[in-house]
Amino acid sequence: MAQFIIKRIIYGIIVIIGVSFLSFIVLSLAPGDDAVTILTHTFIGFDDQIYQQDVNTVTNLYSLDRPLVMQYGSWLGNAIKGDWGVSYVHNLPVWQMILGKIPYTLTLGITAFGIAFVISVPIGLYVATHRNGVVDHVSRIITIFFGSIPSFWLALVLILIFSVKLHWLPITGMGSVRHVILPCVTLMVGMIPSTLRITRSSMSEVMGQDYMVTAKSKGLTERQSVYRHALVNTLPPVITMAGLEVGHILGGSVIVETIFVWPGIGKLLYDSIISKDYPMMQGCIVTIAIGYIVSMLVVDIVTAAIDPRIRLGGGRN
Amino acid sequence: MRLNKKISKGIAIASLVTISGGFLAACGGTTGENKDTTASQGNQTTTTAASASAGDKTLRIGELWAIDNIDPVSDGTLIKEKACVTEVLCEVNDKFELQPSLATKWENKDENTWVFTLKEGVKFHDGTDMDAEAVAWSINNALEKNPTLVTSTKIAKAEATGANEVTITTETPNAELPEFMHLANMSIIGKGTYDSSGNLVKPIGTGPFKVEEFNSSTGVLTIVRNDDYHSTPASLAKVTISGMTDSNTRAMALEAGEIDFTCDLPFNELTRLDELDNVRVEKYDTARIYTCQFNCKGLFGDKKVRQATSLAMDRQTISDKVLNGAGTPAKNIFTENMAWCDTSIDGSKFDLEQAKKLMEEAGWVDSNGDGIREKDGQDFEFTAITYTERPGLPLIAEALQSQLKELGMKVNVSTMDNAAIEERKEKGEWGIYLAGMATAMAPSSIYYLNNNYSSEKTEPIGYVNEEFDKLLAEGQKAFDTETRYEVSKKIQKLAMEELPIAYICNYGVAYGFSEKVQNFKFNPTAHDYMWNTDITITD
């Protein structure tokens, strides 16, 4: 098991370095001079004249004239030491800004995920054991409906109904449960359909397996066969899905956080894209990648613990 | 059935345990510092909402940019204009004419030496004196931290030459140095703004408001009245400024009563918002303008073609229908309230027939009847380039595409990121370039003209006119304000005749107010907004 975990961690580190390299190169290839971007967003503004003298000063100040590979090498070297560069726009350390936003994103994301999990997994298990019943049909319609709604549209509709018209809930701000409700519901609605569907299909598949028939034929009651055999075999895909959702939390709420002015990683990424703050974009992308890798690592460990085939290399690998 | 119920119950309990664990993990994962921040923010929000209802005069502003940094040297506009925390040596009135502020008078001893006399008895928010030594430190600090200020002001150094006298030396003559001391990034700040390592603590200014709290995580800046202000204290007790980058969110927050004031509302929402009982929309022209620069290396090398294009622009329709009234047709480079504006010029005339005549005189006729003019076998087809950062620009580009078709021009629109514009221009693949430009970044009658009409600046677009260079040199050397204004007017006349740049509309701003906000007076010198300190909030 220890060997399995170490292998997974090494893979994770390689992926993170790969992601950071790709994002660095792609961001660097964006059109336009970085020095002009820094000048217009940090020192001057869009509407004023840019002097070549200032462009040169900024180029030297931020060492923008070095070859890309050298720039990346120096970024990576510093990043390992905890220095993720300085934001072009805010002139503050990237890591410090990201660290300040992570708790907000996690609070919103994990709350939304938790509630979505509590709602969708029991319903998914129930409809799998009651296939083609009324609840199954209704849940299918609802998941298709919710799964088709774009989150930015839902966010605006929720604001319109519950904030602008009914004055029940605030649109922006922090500090009370009321502030969390609308962004949380918006995120949650996007998470429920996928979790519910995967739970249903996974449980349905398990219920049709030969060993379930064997379990019943050896005298187990339905409850015993479900608890002893079905649940444990339903779990790996559901846990994988949950891991993906948790991994998605750090980067998946960009629009929701922006609309609700929720001060998390998503809004930070959106603002940095708008203002072409490349070091901040790079920092956010790497943070999101780390979020994915860590959650996938946890998923692998949990599923490997449940299913020995995985850690022995016989199953998913 | 009974079995299924039990299974469901078991699953529900297991799930509840999972979510509780997850939620607790989320809260537990929050660092102590951030817990405090959230709590503090929570208290702040609660206080704000409660105080607004109690009518203790808290103004809640929805700011259009994210607020992550409040350094007065790089974010001077926020701290000086939007938060009224800092002040400058020289202010301007509604006509953009210089007025005493923290400096009571100024004079130039020679071309490179200026002496500013400071107002006496002014204190910074931390109680220290705003004396010559503090002001000299503030200016030198700004130049060191923001190198672009050296380029625009040309200042070499500032030094205290008396208790209330600061002498500023420039590297090269700058006849408009006092005008540049109005720049928000040149605001006078106290040494307490930074700690001993040079890191920002909080802006310490002399203004009518002082910073109470800045939550960098949530991007909310709270300022409170400075009761020891050296002039008339503000009416409001407190102001909260929250960064809300999404314009729809700002509009809905205003409608829902969460904020009292905001700006840059979506164009298509202006009419609806104004019709609401609890919201008021006011539109003003700012010191910015929508410009149309011509590529004189190509189709627009002929002055008659440029003039025809300008005459074919229906500016009133653009103003009314495209910008929804947020902006008026531009008659000249500068708005009429600017003291140096030549008000006799009206470049906003729409005359399609005259435009067609000019095109024919220039040799461009539609000989094959396809609606596009040709000359020497070449169609009059070009690309209009613009950028997305100013939302009005892509809309104006589309409107011009349709309007210039009437003149027999085929216009392709290419919208891109602001940073990509220069690269595109260098390739020469453009006919007109639409931009938003500040015409009074500093309240100067020459600065904008020099940046846009000197041969050095116009040569890359294929236009050189030595007359501009002669007049600009004359203006830059004129230390007398009236002389400078006269030279500026001559340049404006020449510019509107030659038209290397046509002016489309003045850049309008739409402010949204809660009906409770009273006594707002528009400040035309502000870059986004600047509220007057006698603004009030009714219960």
mmCIF file of C-alpha atoms in Angstrom, chain B residues 24-295:
data_model
loop_
_atom_site.group_PDB
_atom_site.id
_atom_site.type_symbol
_atom_site.label_atom_id
_atom_site.label_comp_id
_atom_site.label_asym_id
_atom_site.label_seq_id
_atom_site.Cartn_x
_atom_site.Cartn_y
_atom_site.Cartn_z
ATOM 1 C CA LEU B 24 -16.749 20.790 9.804
ATOM 2 C CA ALA B 25 -13.649 20.030 7.764
ATOM 3 C CA ALA B 26 -14.349 23.082 5.638
ATOM 4 C CA CYS B 27 -14.710 25.294 8.681
ATOM 5 C CA GLY B 28 -11.841 23.579 10.461
ATOM 6 C CA GLY B 29 -9.645 24.012 7.428
ATOM 7 C CA THR B 30 -9.977 27.739 7.708
ATOM 8 C CA THR B 31 -6.932 29.239 9.317
ATOM 9 C CA GLY B 32 -7.260 31.181 12.512
ATOM 10 C CA GLU B 33 -6.479 34.384 10.681
ATOM 11 C CA ASN B 34 -9.135 33.824 8.102
ATOM 12 C CA LYS B 35 -11.676 32.830 10.676
ATOM 13 C CA ASP B 36 -11.111 36.204 12.247
ATOM 14 C CA THR B 37 -11.357 37.851 8.870
ATOM 15 C CA THR B 38 -14.682 36.200 8.146
ATOM 16 C CA ALA B 39 -15.988 37.073 11.551
ATOM 17 C CA SER B 40 -14.809 40.606 11.209
ATOM 18 C CA GLN B 41 -16.345 40.813 7.777
ATOM 19 C CA GLY B 42 -19.520 39.322 9.147
ATOM 20 C CA ASN B 43 -19.687 41.927 11.859
ATOM 21 C CA GLN B 44 -18.883 44.596 9.352
ATOM 22 C CA THR B 45 -21.650 43.533 6.996
ATOM 23 C CA THR B 46 -24.137 43.275 9.822
ATOM 24 C CA THR B 47 -23.155 46.659 11.144
ATOM 25 C CA THR B 48 -23.409 48.180 7.700
ATOM 26 C CA ALA B 49 -26.870 46.814 7.060
ATOM 27 C CA ALA B 50 -28.064 47.811 10.494
ATOM 28 C CA SER B 51 -26.561 51.254 10.351
ATOM 29 C CA ALA B 52 -28.039 51.958 6.964
ATOM 30 C CA SER B 53 -31.484 51.265 8.321
ATOM 31 C CA ALA B 54 -30.789 53.356 11.401
ATOM 32 C CA GLY B 55 -29.811 56.208 9.109
ATOM 33 C CA ASP B 56 -26.411 56.939 10.580
ATOM 34 C CA LYS B 57 -25.210 57.922 7.150
ATOM 35 C CA THR B 58 -23.236 54.994 5.812
ATOM 36 C CA LEU B 59 -22.775 55.066 2.075
ATOM 37 C CA ARG B 60 -22.315 51.639 0.464
ATOM 38 C CA ILE B 61 -20.498 51.795 -2.871
ATOM 39 C CA GLY B 62 -20.319 49.024 -5.466
ATOM 40 C CA GLU B 63 -16.907 49.579 -7.044
ATOM 41 C CA LEU B 64 -16.354 48.370 -10.617
ATOM 42 C CA TRP B 65 -12.822 47.050 -10.100
ATOM 43 C CA ALA B 66 -11.699 44.337 -7.698
ATOM 44 C CA ILE B 67 -10.036 45.852 -4.641
ATOM 45 C CA ASP B 68 -7.005 43.821 -3.618
ATOM 46 C CA ASN B 69 -4.444 46.520 -3.084
ATOM 47 C CA ILE B 70 -4.823 49.977 -1.609
ATOM 48 C CA ASP B 71 -1.364 51.386 -2.184
ATOM 49 C CA PRO B 72 -1.920 55.108 -2.818
ATOM 50 C CA VAL B 73 1.066 55.269 -5.172
ATOM 51 C CA SER B 74 -0.255 52.735 -7.676
ATOM 52 C CA ASP B 75 -3.972 52.788 -6.837
ATOM 53 C CA GLY B 76 -4.189 56.528 -6.322
ATOM 54 C CA THR B 77 -7.500 56.879 -8.128
ATOM 55 C CA LEU B 78 -9.192 54.562 -5.643
ATOM 56 C CA ILE B 79 -7.672 56.149 -2.564
ATOM 57 C CA LYS B 80 -7.875 59.772 -3.632
ATOM 58 C CA GLU B 81 -10.988 60.001 -5.784
ATOM 59 C CA LYS B 82 -13.188 57.112 -4.685
ATOM 60 C CA ALA B 83 -12.272 56.986 -1.000
ATOM 61 C CA CYS B 84 -11.335 60.655 -0.400
ATOM 62 C CA VAL B 85 -8.521 59.547 1.916
ATOM 63 C CA THR B 86 -5.684 61.476 0.311
ATOM 64 C CA GLU B 87 -5.334 64.901 -1.270
ATOM 65 C CA VAL B 88 -2.987 66.493 -3.752
ATOM 66 C CA LEU B 89 -0.964 69.698 -3.768
ATOM 67 C CA CYS B 90 -3.035 71.279 -6.558
ATOM 68 C CA GLU B 91 -6.726 70.667 -7.126
ATOM 69 C CA VAL B 92 -8.836 71.705 -10.114
ATOM 70 C CA ASN B 93 -12.268 73.258 -10.403
ATOM 71 C CA ASP B 94 -15.102 72.187 -12.729
ATOM 72 C CA LYS B 95 -13.323 73.920 -15.622
ATOM 73 C CA PHE B 96 -10.148 71.970 -14.950
ATOM 74 C CA GLU B 97 -8.393 75.152 -13.801
ATOM 75 C CA LEU B 98 -5.822 74.754 -11.042
ATOM 76 C CA GLN B 99 -6.878 75.621 -7.501
ATOM 77 C CA PRO B 100 -4.919 75.637 -4.250
ATOM 78 C CA SER B 101 -5.299 72.538 -2.124
ATOM 79 C CA LEU B 102 -2.517 71.300 0.150
ATOM 80 C CA ALA B 103 -0.334 73.889 -1.592
ATOM 81 C CA THR B 104 -1.596 77.456 -1.262
ATOM 82 C CA LYS B 105 0.622 78.833 -4.015
ATOM 83 C CA TRP B 106 3.403 77.839 -6.375
ATOM 84 C CA GLU B 107 5.860 79.539 -8.659
ATOM 85 C CA ASN B 108 8.659 78.591 -10.973
ATOM 86 C CA LYS B 109 12.025 80.076 -10.036
ATOM 87 C CA ASP B 110 13.476 78.934 -13.340
ATOM 88 C CA GLU B 111 12.526 76.405 -16.008
ATOM 89 C CA ASN B 112 13.536 73.458 -13.836
ATOM 90 C CA THR B 113 12.777 74.736 -10.334
ATOM 91 C CA TRP B 114 9.380 75.068 -8.724
ATOM 92 C CA VAL B 115 8.559 76.204 -5.210
ATOM 93 C CA PHE B 116 5.317 75.105 -3.564
ATOM 94 C CA THR B 117 4.075 76.807 -0.391
ATOM 95 C CA LEU B 118 2.073 74.465 1.808
ATOM 96 C CA LYS B 119 -1.144 75.090 3.709
ATOM 97 C CA GLU B 120 -0.356 75.428 7.399
ATOM 98 C CA GLY B 121 -1.855 73.434 10.238
ATOM 99 C CA VAL B 122 -2.754 70.371 8.193
ATOM 100 C CA LYS B 123 -2.297 67.026 9.903
ATOM 101 C CA PHE B 124 -2.180 63.505 8.559
ATOM 102 C CA HIS B 125 -4.691 60.958 9.840
ATOM 103 C CA ASP B 126 -2.085 59.603 12.259
ATOM 104 C CA GLY B 127 -1.724 63.033 13.860
ATOM 105 C CA THR B 128 1.644 63.915 12.347
ATOM 106 C CA ASP B 129 2.179 67.291 10.682
ATOM 107 C CA MET B 130 1.945 67.702 6.942
ATOM 108 C CA ASP B 131 5.071 69.836 6.728
ATOM 109 C CA ALA B 132 7.596 70.391 3.952
ATOM 110 C CA GLU B 133 9.758 67.495 5.048
ATOM 111 C CA ALA B 134 6.775 65.078 4.948
ATOM 112 C CA VAL B 135 5.601 66.348 1.544
ATOM 113 C CA ALA B 136 9.084 66.053 0.019
ATOM 114 C CA TRP B 137 9.312 62.478 1.341
ATOM 115 C CA SER B 138 5.873 61.685 -0.116
ATOM 116 C CA ILE B 139 6.795 62.966 -3.590
ATOM 117 C CA ASN B 140 10.156 61.186 -3.660
ATOM 118 C CA ASN B 141 8.507 57.981 -2.417
ATOM 119 C CA ALA B 142 5.920 58.119 -5.223
ATOM 120 C CA LEU B 143 8.626 58.589 -7.853
ATOM 121 C CA GLU B 144 10.606 55.687 -6.463
ATOM 122 C CA LYS B 145 7.669 53.279 -6.213
ATOM 123 C CA ASN B 146 5.953 54.227 -9.476
ATOM 124 C CA PRO B 147 8.575 54.892 -12.183
ATOM 125 C CA THR B 148 5.954 56.080 -14.717
ATOM 126 C CA LEU B 149 5.508 59.207 -12.606
ATOM 127 C CA VAL B 150 9.067 60.240 -13.427
ATOM 128 C CA THR B 151 8.245 60.084 -17.138
ATOM 129 C CA SER B 152 5.060 62.124 -16.889
ATOM 130 C CA THR B 153 6.127 64.707 -14.291
ATOM 131 C CA LYS B 154 9.827 64.908 -15.250
ATOM 132 C CA ILE B 155 10.640 65.446 -11.560
ATOM 133 C CA ALA B 156 14.221 64.772 -10.487
ATOM 134 C CA LYS B 157 13.711 65.326 -6.764
ATOM 135 C CA ALA B 158 11.753 67.175 -4.115
ATOM 136 C CA GLU B 159 13.281 68.736 -1.022
ATOM 137 C CA ALA B 160 12.117 70.738 1.961
ATOM 138 C CA THR B 161 13.504 74.265 1.727
ATOM 139 C CA GLY B 162 11.532 75.737 4.613
ATOM 140 C CA ALA B 163 8.987 74.665 7.217
ATOM 141 C CA ASN B 164 6.192 74.982 4.687
ATOM 142 C CA GLU B 165 8.110 75.271 1.457
ATOM 143 C CA VAL B 166 8.959 72.426 -0.903
ATOM 144 C CA THR B 167 11.252 72.866 -3.872
ATOM 145 C CA ILE B 168 10.821 70.503 -6.795
ATOM 146 C CA THR B 169 13.513 70.181 -9.423
ATOM 147 C CA THR B 170 12.700 68.748 -12.823
ATOM 148 C CA GLU B 171 15.057 66.844 -15.132
ATOM 149 C CA THR B 172 13.829 68.805 -18.160
ATOM 150 C CA PRO B 173 11.532 71.852 -18.250
ATOM 151 C CA ASN B 174 7.886 71.032 -17.513
ATOM 152 C CA ALA B 175 5.706 74.147 -17.789
ATOM 153 C CA GLU B 176 2.746 72.170 -16.486
ATOM 154 C CA LEU B 177 4.307 70.669 -13.377
ATOM 155 C CA PRO B 178 1.544 72.016 -11.054
ATOM 156 C CA GLU B 179 -1.002 70.316 -13.319
ATOM 157 C CA PHE B 180 0.844 67.029 -12.889
ATOM 158 C CA MET B 181 0.842 67.444 -9.127
ATOM 159 C CA HIS B 182 -2.901 66.829 -9.484
ATOM 160 C CA LEU B 183 -2.297 63.204 -10.535
ATOM 161 C CA ALA B 184 -3.943 60.869 -8.027
ATOM 162 C CA ASN B 185 -0.764 58.801 -7.711
ATOM 163 C CA MET B 186 1.063 61.962 -6.598
ATOM 164 C CA SER B 187 -1.228 62.295 -3.563
ATOM 165 C CA ILE B 188 0.472 63.421 -0.408
ATOM 166 C CA ILE B 189 0.757 60.595 2.113
ATOM 167 C CA GLY B 190 2.268 60.273 5.557
ATOM 168 C CA LYS B 191 5.272 58.107 6.338
ATOM 169 C CA GLY B 192 3.031 55.876 8.450
ATOM 170 C CA THR B 193 1.548 54.516 5.228
ATOM 171 C CA TYR B 194 4.431 52.033 5.121
ATOM 172 C CA ASP B 195 6.277 50.112 7.802
ATOM 173 C CA SER B 196 10.036 50.229 8.277
ATOM 174 C CA SER B 197 10.480 47.548 5.573
ATOM 175 C CA GLY B 198 8.507 49.572 3.065
ATOM 176 C CA ASN B 199 5.419 47.342 3.205
ATOM 177 C CA LEU B 200 2.021 48.997 3.074
ATOM 178 C CA VAL B 201 0.290 49.368 6.431
ATOM 179 C CA LYS B 202 -2.632 51.504 5.289
ATOM 180 C CA PRO B 203 -2.903 54.792 3.401
ATOM 181 C CA ILE B 204 -2.398 57.757 5.718
ATOM 182 C CA GLY B 205 -3.600 60.916 4.041
ATOM 183 C CA THR B 206 -5.011 64.299 4.936
ATOM 184 C CA GLY B 207 -8.437 63.842 3.325
ATOM 185 C CA PRO B 208 -11.955 64.067 4.758
ATOM 186 C CA PHE B 209 -12.049 60.284 5.262
ATOM 187 C CA LYS B 210 -9.586 57.884 6.809
ATOM 188 C CA VAL B 211 -9.137 54.163 6.332
ATOM 189 C CA GLU B 212 -10.757 52.196 9.128
ATOM 190 C CA GLU B 213 -10.348 48.692 7.772
ATOM 191 C CA PHE B 214 -9.346 46.931 4.595
ATOM 192 C CA ASN B 215 -10.163 43.275 4.221
ATOM 193 C CA SER B 216 -7.876 42.079 1.437
ATOM 194 C CA SER B 217 -9.607 38.704 1.210
ATOM 195 C CA THR B 218 -13.097 40.047 0.662
ATOM 196 C CA GLY B 219 -11.963 43.234 -1.100
ATOM 197 C CA VAL B 220 -13.992 45.561 1.093
ATOM 198 C CA LEU B 221 -12.559 48.933 2.088
ATOM 199 C CA THR B 222 -14.186 50.723 5.012
ATOM 200 C CA ILE B 223 -13.511 54.394 5.555
ATOM 201 C CA VAL B 224 -14.774 56.705 8.266
ATOM 202 C CA ARG B 225 -15.078 60.460 8.578
ATOM 203 C CA ASN B 226 -11.963 62.367 9.600
ATOM 204 C CA ASP B 227 -13.354 64.642 12.304
ATOM 205 C CA ASP B 228 -10.083 66.611 12.407
ATOM 206 C CA TYR B 229 -10.248 67.460 8.724
ATOM 207 C CA HIS B 230 -8.582 70.784 7.894
ATOM 208 C CA SER B 231 -11.613 72.005 5.950
ATOM 209 C CA THR B 232 -15.369 71.371 6.262
ATOM 210 C CA PRO B 233 -15.856 67.820 7.583
ATOM 211 C CA ALA B 234 -17.910 65.343 5.565
ATOM 212 C CA SER B 235 -21.601 64.721 6.213
ATOM 213 C CA LEU B 236 -21.313 60.950 6.039
ATOM 214 C CA ALA B 237 -19.993 58.994 9.005
ATOM 215 C CA LYS B 238 -18.868 55.938 7.116
ATOM 216 C CA VAL B 239 -18.458 54.545 3.609
ATOM 217 C CA THR B 240 -17.922 50.953 2.534
ATOM 218 C CA ILE B 241 -16.465 50.290 -0.905
ATOM 219 C CA SER B 242 -16.885 46.731 -2.193
ATOM 220 C CA GLY B 243 -15.288 45.499 -5.414
ATOM 221 C CA MET B 244 -17.983 44.094 -7.715
ATOM 222 C CA THR B 245 -16.494 43.402 -11.122
ATOM 223 C CA ASP B 246 -19.662 42.058 -12.755
ATOM 224 C CA SER B 247 -21.823 44.918 -14.015
ATOM 225 C CA ASN B 248 -25.030 42.843 -13.794
ATOM 226 C CA THR B 249 -24.290 42.067 -10.157
ATOM 227 C CA ARG B 250 -23.799 45.781 -9.448
ATOM 228 C CA ALA B 251 -27.099 46.583 -11.134
ATOM 229 C CA MET B 252 -28.994 43.929 -9.170
ATOM 230 C CA ALA B 253 -27.298 44.812 -5.889
ATOM 231 C CA LEU B 254 -28.445 48.405 -6.418
ATOM 232 C CA GLU B 255 -31.955 47.289 -7.266
ATOM 233 C CA ALA B 256 -32.083 45.002 -4.220
ATOM 234 C CA GLY B 257 -30.940 47.863 -1.974
ATOM 235 C CA GLU B 258 -27.603 46.269 -1.032
ATOM 236 C CA ILE B 259 -25.582 49.217 -2.292
ATOM 237 C CA ASP B 260 -26.390 52.928 -2.496
ATOM 238 C CA PHE B 261 -24.156 53.948 -5.353
ATOM 239 C CA THR B 262 -22.352 52.406 -8.288
ATOM 240 C CA CYS B 263 -21.174 53.250 -11.781
ATOM 241 C CA ASP B 264 -20.662 51.687 -15.213
ATOM 242 C CA LEU B 265 -24.004 49.921 -15.270
ATOM 243 C CA PRO B 266 -24.819 47.722 -18.290
ATOM 244 C CA PHE B 267 -25.926 49.941 -21.201
ATOM 245 C CA ASN B 268 -29.014 47.839 -21.850
ATOM 246 C CA GLU B 269 -30.163 48.146 -18.220
ATOM 247 C CA LEU B 270 -30.039 51.920 -17.901
ATOM 248 C CA THR B 271 -33.610 52.694 -18.925
ATOM 249 C CA ARG B 272 -35.145 49.896 -16.871
ATOM 250 C CA LEU B 273 -33.167 50.805 -13.746
ATOM 251 C CA ASP B 274 -34.063 54.465 -14.049
ATOM 252 C CA GLU B 275 -37.741 53.587 -14.128
ATOM 253 C CA LEU B 276 -37.548 51.802 -10.759
ATOM 254 C CA ASP B 277 -38.894 53.644 -7.721
ATOM 255 C CA ASN B 278 -35.878 52.976 -5.521
ATOM 256 C CA VAL B 279 -33.162 53.684 -8.103
ATOM 257 C CA ARG B 280 -32.033 56.816 -9.907
ATOM 258 C CA VAL B 281 -29.705 56.803 -12.925
ATOM 259 C CA GLU B 282 -27.694 59.891 -13.849
ATOM 260 C CA LYS B 283 -25.467 60.174 -16.920
ATOM 261 C CA TYR B 284 -22.499 62.495 -17.337
ATOM 262 C CA ASP B 285 -19.661 63.039 -19.772
ATOM 263 C CA THR B 286 -16.239 62.318 -18.321
ATOM 264 C CA ALA B 287 -12.830 63.598 -19.371
ATOM 265 C CA ARG B 288 -12.477 60.700 -21.771
ATOM 266 C CA ILE B 289 -13.436 60.300 -25.379
ATOM 267 C CA TYR B 290 -14.107 57.572 -27.948
ATOM 268 C CA THR B 291 -11.566 58.112 -30.706
ATOM 269 C CA CYS B 292 -11.156 56.823 -34.253
ATOM 270 C CA GLN B 293 -7.545 56.859 -35.404
ATOM 271 C CA PHE B 294 -6.992 56.497 -39.154
ATOM 272 C CA ASN B 295 -4.276 54.399 -40.765
#
